[in-house]
């Protein structure tokens, strides 16, 4: 296993990350930020308002549930173990580049989630399915491309990503509580099975009830640590910014300080917030909303909460730890264990069970949301009941294997699959960007006229025909899913090209 990782997986992953993804990810985020005129800033307040007006749908899952499932996919060990690893490998400067990825990634998240909504389809059970495989096939007219992406995603999210999550749980339980890995494996599988076999709606219900509480508790814990070490806060910020630009590592040159911080920060930032990866559009496409951009804004808010709030909290926890525990040059403590020990050093041993619970629920929620993402793509590939049940069994198997695997191998597999998927998705959403831009213009125009935005494909000025009947609503049809059962009075008009539509 070590030979495979060292000779094939790591070299290929490093080349794709260092020479392709690190620049493509930031460039695409900047492009969408400028092209939408900083939509993540202009509509930041509306993201919260949109979250409040989330409703219970007649089909699919609610917008708030999709937000929670999307947040569950993002808020996992990437926020606890991943940030700790970023600090260990890339130094404090890696956190700055995680911020950069999230800041521009908020615009990317809006675009990909909007596309996930626009090109979604209705499944046999009445729920919706959407994501990169769907908009690659229906938007780019490439069935082969959609199939290739779906296959890669099913493999990654049902195995490698779940292995990362359960590996963190087993490591924390063994190092802090002496619990045998075999017991951890059995308990995780036993808890996951009934939720997985309950289907997408049960996963959404679980995430909607559990994740907000756990995320809030973890954030409050981090704020308590920052308050205890408030005098060190300016120094920590100086370390992060200085490390990002190699101010303290000038002797090592660009290939030393800056490159290590940038590459590590981008990789860990992408794994944490998943903006551009293509995972969140699968969840966004399952939601019932009145306009695709609504879910785009909500998924963008999830990126902000994930990185700017939770990942930053982890970074401050580690940087404020007792002297000797964290050393970017050398440390024997890595991953979630480093975060847990840093909290215990600041608040005392009483906090160890609390952080263990947080790690467990973050990882467990991510496993469930990863399954939702994999199932959507298996549906795209034509898989039905027997195939979906097989996927559930594979997911349970990856829980067991990940809990007993070596940390380096698990992260290497996750990094490689994540990188390939991200590159494919980023190229696809750039090619399909004009569809999302048209939807954003339509959303903006309706708001400017004082209306509650409702998307009708033939009236939105799209660059082409959006096939399917998901977004074609008859004139003056009552929409019960909307607040107050609004009446829509938008007559369909012929589609126009993007160049004919007014600027967003």
Short mmCIF file of N, CA and C in Angstrom, two decimals, residues 102-222:
data_model
loop_
_atom_site.label_atom_id
_atom_site.label_comp_id
_atom_site.label_asym_id
_atom_site.label_seq_id
_atom_site.Cartn_x
_atom_site.Cartn_y
_atom_site.Cartn_z
N UNK A 102 -12.35 29.95 -0.11
CA UNK A 102 -13.75 30.10 0.30
C UNK A 102 -14.35 31.41 -0.19
N UNK A 103 -13.57 32.50 -0.14
CA UNK A 103 -14.08 33.82 -0.54
C UNK A 103 -14.50 33.85 -2.00
N UNK A 104 -13.63 33.37 -2.89
CA UNK A 104 -14.00 33.32 -4.30
C UNK A 104 -14.86 32.10 -4.59
N UNK A 105 -14.70 31.06 -3.76
CA UNK A 105 -15.49 29.85 -3.95
C UNK A 105 -16.96 30.06 -3.67
N UNK A 106 -17.31 31.08 -2.90
CA UNK A 106 -18.72 31.37 -2.66
C UNK A 106 -19.43 31.69 -3.97
N UNK A 107 -18.74 32.40 -4.88
CA UNK A 107 -19.33 32.68 -6.19
C UNK A 107 -19.41 31.41 -7.02
N UNK A 108 -18.36 30.60 -6.96
CA UNK A 108 -18.37 29.33 -7.68
C UNK A 108 -19.51 28.44 -7.20
N UNK A 109 -19.74 28.43 -5.89
CA UNK A 109 -20.80 27.60 -5.32
C UNK A 109 -22.18 28.04 -5.83
N UNK A 110 -22.37 29.34 -5.98
CA UNK A 110 -23.65 29.84 -6.51
C UNK A 110 -23.87 29.33 -7.93
N UNK A 111 -22.83 29.41 -8.75
CA UNK A 111 -22.96 28.99 -10.15
C UNK A 111 -23.25 27.50 -10.25
N UNK A 112 -22.46 26.66 -9.57
CA UNK A 112 -22.64 25.22 -9.73
C UNK A 112 -23.95 24.74 -9.11
N UNK A 113 -24.37 25.34 -7.98
CA UNK A 113 -25.64 24.94 -7.37
C UNK A 113 -26.82 25.39 -8.22
N UNK A 114 -26.71 26.57 -8.83
CA UNK A 114 -27.77 27.05 -9.73
C UNK A 114 -27.90 26.13 -10.93
N UNK A 115 -26.78 25.71 -11.49
CA UNK A 115 -26.81 24.78 -12.61
C UNK A 115 -27.39 23.43 -12.18
N UNK A 116 -27.06 23.00 -10.97
CA UNK A 116 -27.61 21.76 -10.45
C UNK A 116 -29.12 21.80 -10.36
N UNK A 117 -29.65 22.97 -10.00
CA UNK A 117 -31.10 23.16 -9.94
C UNK A 117 -31.72 23.24 -11.33
N UNK A 118 -31.08 23.97 -12.23
CA UNK A 118 -31.66 24.19 -13.56
C UNK A 118 -31.79 22.90 -14.35
N UNK A 119 -30.80 22.03 -14.22
CA UNK A 119 -30.79 20.82 -15.04
C UNK A 119 -31.23 19.58 -14.27
N UNK A 120 -31.89 19.76 -13.13
CA UNK A 120 -32.33 18.61 -12.34
C UNK A 120 -33.49 17.90 -13.04
N UNK A 121 -33.75 16.66 -12.63
CA UNK A 121 -34.85 15.86 -13.16
C UNK A 121 -35.64 15.29 -11.99
N UNK A 122 -36.85 14.86 -12.27
CA UNK A 122 -37.68 14.25 -11.24
C UNK A 122 -37.56 12.73 -11.31
N UNK A 123 -37.25 12.12 -10.18
CA UNK A 123 -37.09 10.67 -10.11
C UNK A 123 -38.44 9.99 -9.98
N UNK A 124 -38.44 8.67 -10.03
CA UNK A 124 -39.67 7.90 -9.96
C UNK A 124 -40.42 8.09 -8.65
N UNK A 125 -39.67 8.36 -7.56
CA UNK A 125 -40.30 8.53 -6.25
C UNK A 125 -40.79 9.95 -6.00
N UNK A 126 -40.71 10.81 -7.02
CA UNK A 126 -41.16 12.18 -6.89
C UNK A 126 -40.09 13.14 -6.43
N UNK A 127 -38.96 12.63 -5.96
CA UNK A 127 -37.87 13.48 -5.52
C UNK A 127 -37.06 13.94 -6.72
N UNK A 128 -36.24 14.97 -6.50
CA UNK A 128 -35.42 15.50 -7.58
C UNK A 128 -34.00 14.96 -7.49
N UNK A 129 -33.34 14.89 -8.65
CA UNK A 129 -31.94 14.53 -8.73
C UNK A 129 -31.24 15.53 -9.66
N UNK A 130 -30.07 15.97 -9.26
CA UNK A 130 -29.32 16.91 -10.08
C UNK A 130 -27.85 16.85 -9.74
N UNK A 131 -27.04 17.61 -10.45
CA UNK A 131 -25.61 17.63 -10.18
C UNK A 131 -24.81 17.71 -11.46
N UNK A 132 -23.47 17.68 -11.36
CA UNK A 132 -22.60 17.81 -12.54
C UNK A 132 -22.89 16.80 -13.64
N UNK A 133 -23.14 15.55 -13.28
CA UNK A 133 -23.41 14.54 -14.31
C UNK A 133 -24.61 14.94 -15.15
N UNK A 134 -25.62 15.53 -14.51
CA UNK A 134 -26.84 15.94 -15.21
C UNK A 134 -26.59 17.16 -16.09
N UNK A 135 -25.85 18.17 -15.55
CA UNK A 135 -25.65 19.34 -16.42
C UNK A 135 -24.54 19.13 -17.44
N UNK A 136 -23.66 18.17 -17.24
CA UNK A 136 -22.70 17.83 -18.29
C UNK A 136 -23.42 17.15 -19.44
N UNK A 137 -24.33 16.23 -19.11
CA UNK A 137 -25.06 15.53 -20.17
C UNK A 137 -26.07 16.44 -20.87
N UNK A 138 -26.90 17.14 -20.09
CA UNK A 138 -27.99 17.91 -20.68
C UNK A 138 -27.57 19.31 -21.12
N UNK A 139 -26.56 19.88 -20.45
CA UNK A 139 -26.11 21.21 -20.83
C UNK A 139 -25.02 21.19 -21.87
N UNK A 140 -24.03 20.32 -21.69
CA UNK A 140 -22.92 20.21 -22.65
C UNK A 140 -23.18 19.15 -23.70
N UNK A 141 -24.29 18.46 -23.58
CA UNK A 141 -24.68 17.42 -24.54
C UNK A 141 -23.61 16.33 -24.64
N UNK A 142 -23.11 15.92 -23.49
CA UNK A 142 -22.08 14.88 -23.46
C UNK A 142 -22.48 13.79 -22.49
N UNK A 143 -23.08 12.76 -23.00
CA UNK A 143 -23.46 11.61 -22.16
C UNK A 143 -22.21 10.92 -21.61
N UNK A 144 -21.19 10.81 -22.45
CA UNK A 144 -19.96 10.15 -22.01
C UNK A 144 -19.31 10.91 -20.87
N UNK A 145 -19.28 12.24 -20.99
CA UNK A 145 -18.70 13.05 -19.93
C UNK A 145 -19.48 12.93 -18.63
N UNK A 146 -20.80 12.92 -18.74
CA UNK A 146 -21.64 12.78 -17.56
C UNK A 146 -21.45 11.43 -16.89
N UNK A 147 -21.34 10.38 -17.70
CA UNK A 147 -21.15 9.04 -17.15
C UNK A 147 -19.80 8.94 -16.46
N UNK A 148 -18.75 9.47 -17.10
CA UNK A 148 -17.40 9.41 -16.51
C UNK A 148 -17.37 10.12 -15.16
N UNK A 149 -18.00 11.30 -15.10
CA UNK A 149 -18.01 12.04 -13.83
C UNK A 149 -18.81 11.28 -12.78
N UNK A 150 -19.95 10.75 -13.16
CA UNK A 150 -20.80 10.04 -12.21
C UNK A 150 -20.09 8.81 -11.64
N UNK A 151 -19.40 8.07 -12.49
CA UNK A 151 -18.70 6.87 -12.03
C UNK A 151 -17.61 7.25 -11.03
N UNK A 152 -16.84 8.29 -11.37
CA UNK A 152 -15.77 8.73 -10.48
C UNK A 152 -16.33 9.21 -9.15
N UNK A 153 -17.43 9.94 -9.20
CA UNK A 153 -18.01 10.46 -7.96
C UNK A 153 -18.58 9.36 -7.09
N UNK A 154 -19.25 8.39 -7.70
CA UNK A 154 -19.81 7.28 -6.92
C UNK A 154 -18.70 6.55 -6.18
N UNK A 155 -17.59 6.30 -6.89
CA UNK A 155 -16.47 5.59 -6.27
C UNK A 155 -15.88 6.42 -5.13
N UNK A 156 -15.67 7.72 -5.40
CA UNK A 156 -15.02 8.59 -4.41
C UNK A 156 -15.87 8.79 -3.16
N UNK A 157 -17.14 9.10 -3.36
CA UNK A 157 -17.97 9.46 -2.22
C UNK A 157 -18.51 8.25 -1.45
N UNK A 158 -18.57 7.12 -2.08
CA UNK A 158 -19.02 5.94 -1.35
C UNK A 158 -17.86 5.22 -0.67
N UNK A 159 -16.62 5.54 -1.06
CA UNK A 159 -15.46 4.85 -0.48
C UNK A 159 -14.46 5.82 0.13
N UNK A 160 -13.66 6.49 -0.71
CA UNK A 160 -12.52 7.28 -0.21
C UNK A 160 -12.93 8.35 0.79
N UNK A 161 -13.94 9.14 0.47
CA UNK A 161 -14.32 10.23 1.36
C UNK A 161 -14.89 9.71 2.68
N UNK A 162 -15.65 8.62 2.60
CA UNK A 162 -16.17 8.03 3.84
C UNK A 162 -15.05 7.43 4.69
N UNK A 163 -14.03 6.90 4.03
CA UNK A 163 -12.89 6.36 4.76
C UNK A 163 -12.18 7.46 5.56
N UNK A 164 -12.08 8.66 4.97
CA UNK A 164 -11.45 9.78 5.66
C UNK A 164 -12.22 10.12 6.93
N UNK A 165 -13.53 10.16 6.82
CA UNK A 165 -14.36 10.54 7.96
C UNK A 165 -14.26 9.52 9.10
N UNK A 166 -14.43 8.26 8.77
CA UNK A 166 -14.42 7.24 9.83
C UNK A 166 -13.02 7.03 10.39
N UNK A 167 -12.00 7.29 9.57
CA UNK A 167 -10.62 7.19 10.07
C UNK A 167 -10.38 8.19 11.19
N UNK A 168 -10.92 9.40 11.03
CA UNK A 168 -10.76 10.43 12.06
C UNK A 168 -11.47 10.03 13.35
N UNK A 169 -12.66 9.45 13.22
CA UNK A 169 -13.42 9.04 14.40
C UNK A 169 -12.68 7.95 15.17
N UNK A 170 -12.21 6.94 14.44
CA UNK A 170 -11.52 5.83 15.12
C UNK A 170 -10.23 6.29 15.77
N UNK A 171 -9.51 7.24 15.11
CA UNK A 171 -8.26 7.75 15.67
C UNK A 171 -8.48 8.51 16.96
N UNK A 172 -9.52 9.34 16.99
CA UNK A 172 -9.81 10.13 18.19
C UNK A 172 -10.26 9.23 19.33
N UNK A 173 -11.13 8.27 19.04
CA UNK A 173 -11.64 7.39 20.09
C UNK A 173 -10.53 6.52 20.68
N UNK A 174 -9.59 6.11 19.84
CA UNK A 174 -8.51 5.26 20.35
C UNK A 174 -7.49 6.07 21.14
N UNK A 175 -7.08 7.24 20.62
CA UNK A 175 -6.04 8.02 21.28
C UNK A 175 -6.52 8.67 22.57
N UNK A 176 -7.79 9.06 22.60
CA UNK A 176 -8.28 9.81 23.76
C UNK A 176 -9.05 8.94 24.76
N UNK A 177 -9.62 7.85 24.29
CA UNK A 177 -10.47 7.05 25.18
C UNK A 177 -10.08 5.58 25.21
N UNK A 178 -9.07 5.21 24.43
CA UNK A 178 -8.61 3.83 24.43
C UNK A 178 -9.60 2.83 23.89
N UNK A 179 -10.53 3.29 23.04
CA UNK A 179 -11.55 2.40 22.48
C UNK A 179 -10.98 1.65 21.28
N UNK A 180 -11.11 0.35 21.29
CA UNK A 180 -10.60 -0.48 20.21
C UNK A 180 -11.28 -0.11 18.89
N UNK A 181 -10.47 -0.08 17.83
CA UNK A 181 -10.98 0.31 16.51
C UNK A 181 -12.11 -0.61 16.06
N UNK A 182 -12.05 -1.87 16.43
CA UNK A 182 -13.11 -2.80 16.01
C UNK A 182 -14.47 -2.43 16.58
N UNK A 183 -14.48 -1.95 17.82
CA UNK A 183 -15.74 -1.50 18.41
C UNK A 183 -16.26 -0.25 17.70
N UNK A 184 -15.35 0.65 17.36
CA UNK A 184 -15.75 1.86 16.62
C UNK A 184 -16.39 1.49 15.29
N UNK A 185 -15.79 0.54 14.61
CA UNK A 185 -16.30 0.10 13.31
C UNK A 185 -17.72 -0.45 13.43
N UNK A 186 -17.93 -1.31 14.41
CA UNK A 186 -19.24 -1.93 14.60
C UNK A 186 -20.31 -0.89 14.93
N UNK A 187 -19.98 0.05 15.83
CA UNK A 187 -20.95 1.06 16.24
C UNK A 187 -21.30 1.99 15.08
N UNK A 188 -20.29 2.44 14.33
CA UNK A 188 -20.55 3.34 13.20
C UNK A 188 -21.45 2.67 12.17
N UNK A 189 -21.14 1.42 11.83
CA UNK A 189 -21.96 0.71 10.84
C UNK A 189 -23.37 0.49 11.35
N UNK A 190 -23.52 0.16 12.62
CA UNK A 190 -24.84 -0.10 13.19
C UNK A 190 -25.69 1.16 13.21
N UNK A 191 -25.08 2.31 13.47
CA UNK A 191 -25.83 3.57 13.48
C UNK A 191 -26.16 4.05 12.08
N UNK A 192 -25.25 3.82 11.13
CA UNK A 192 -25.45 4.33 9.77
C UNK A 192 -26.49 3.52 9.00
N UNK A 193 -26.54 2.22 9.23
CA UNK A 193 -27.40 1.35 8.42
C UNK A 193 -28.87 1.78 8.39
N UNK A 194 -29.54 2.00 9.53
CA UNK A 194 -30.96 2.36 9.46
C UNK A 194 -31.22 3.70 8.79
N UNK A 195 -30.28 4.64 8.93
CA UNK A 195 -30.47 5.94 8.28
C UNK A 195 -30.28 5.80 6.78
N UNK A 196 -29.24 5.09 6.36
CA UNK A 196 -28.98 4.91 4.93
C UNK A 196 -30.13 4.18 4.25
N UNK A 197 -30.62 3.12 4.86
CA UNK A 197 -31.69 2.34 4.24
C UNK A 197 -33.03 3.05 4.35
N UNK A 198 -33.08 4.16 5.09
CA UNK A 198 -34.29 4.96 5.15
C UNK A 198 -34.44 5.91 3.97
N UNK A 199 -33.36 6.07 3.19
CA UNK A 199 -33.43 6.90 2.00
C UNK A 199 -32.99 8.34 2.22
N UNK A 200 -33.04 9.11 1.13
CA UNK A 200 -32.55 10.48 1.12
C UNK A 200 -33.30 11.36 2.11
N UNK A 201 -34.61 11.20 2.20
CA UNK A 201 -35.39 12.07 3.08
C UNK A 201 -35.02 11.85 4.55
N UNK A 202 -34.73 10.60 4.93
CA UNK A 202 -34.34 10.35 6.32
C UNK A 202 -32.97 10.97 6.61
N UNK A 203 -32.05 10.89 5.65
CA UNK A 203 -30.75 11.53 5.81
C UNK A 203 -30.91 13.03 5.98
N UNK A 204 -31.78 13.63 5.15
CA UNK A 204 -32.02 15.07 5.23
C UNK A 204 -32.62 15.46 6.56
N UNK A 205 -33.54 14.66 7.05
CA UNK A 205 -34.17 14.96 8.34
C UNK A 205 -33.14 14.88 9.47
N UNK A 206 -32.27 13.88 9.42
CA UNK A 206 -31.24 13.73 10.45
C UNK A 206 -30.29 14.93 10.43
N UNK A 207 -29.83 15.31 9.24
CA UNK A 207 -28.90 16.43 9.13
C UNK A 207 -29.54 17.73 9.60
N UNK A 208 -30.81 17.93 9.27
CA UNK A 208 -31.49 19.15 9.66
C UNK A 208 -31.66 19.30 11.16
N UNK A 209 -31.73 18.19 11.87
CA UNK A 209 -31.93 18.24 13.32
C UNK A 209 -30.62 18.28 14.09
N UNK A 210 -29.61 17.55 13.62
CA UNK A 210 -28.39 17.36 14.41
C UNK A 210 -27.30 18.36 14.08
N UNK A 211 -27.03 18.58 12.79
CA UNK A 211 -25.83 19.33 12.41
C UNK A 211 -25.80 20.77 12.90
N UNK A 212 -26.91 21.54 12.77
CA UNK A 212 -26.84 22.93 13.24
C UNK A 212 -26.46 23.04 14.72
N UNK A 213 -26.98 22.14 15.54
CA UNK A 213 -26.67 22.17 16.97
C UNK A 213 -25.20 21.86 17.24
N UNK A 214 -24.68 20.83 16.58
CA UNK A 214 -23.29 20.43 16.79
C UNK A 214 -22.34 21.52 16.28
N UNK A 215 -22.63 22.10 15.10
CA UNK A 215 -21.78 23.15 14.56
C UNK A 215 -21.77 24.37 15.47
N UNK A 216 -22.93 24.72 16.01
CA UNK A 216 -23.01 25.87 16.92
C UNK A 216 -22.21 25.61 18.20
N UNK A 217 -22.30 24.38 18.73
CA UNK A 217 -21.57 24.03 19.94
C UNK A 217 -20.07 24.11 19.72
N UNK A 218 -19.60 23.64 18.57
CA UNK A 218 -18.17 23.67 18.27
C UNK A 218 -17.67 25.11 18.11
N UNK A 219 -18.48 25.94 17.44
CA UNK A 219 -18.10 27.34 17.26
C UNK A 219 -18.03 28.07 18.60
N UNK A 220 -18.98 27.81 19.48
CA UNK A 220 -18.95 28.42 20.81
C UNK A 220 -17.73 27.96 21.60
N UNK A 221 -17.36 26.69 21.42
CA UNK A 221 -16.17 26.17 22.09
C UNK A 221 -14.93 26.90 21.61
N UNK A 222 -14.85 27.13 20.30
CA UNK A 222 -13.71 27.86 19.75
C UNK A 222 -13.68 29.30 20.24
#
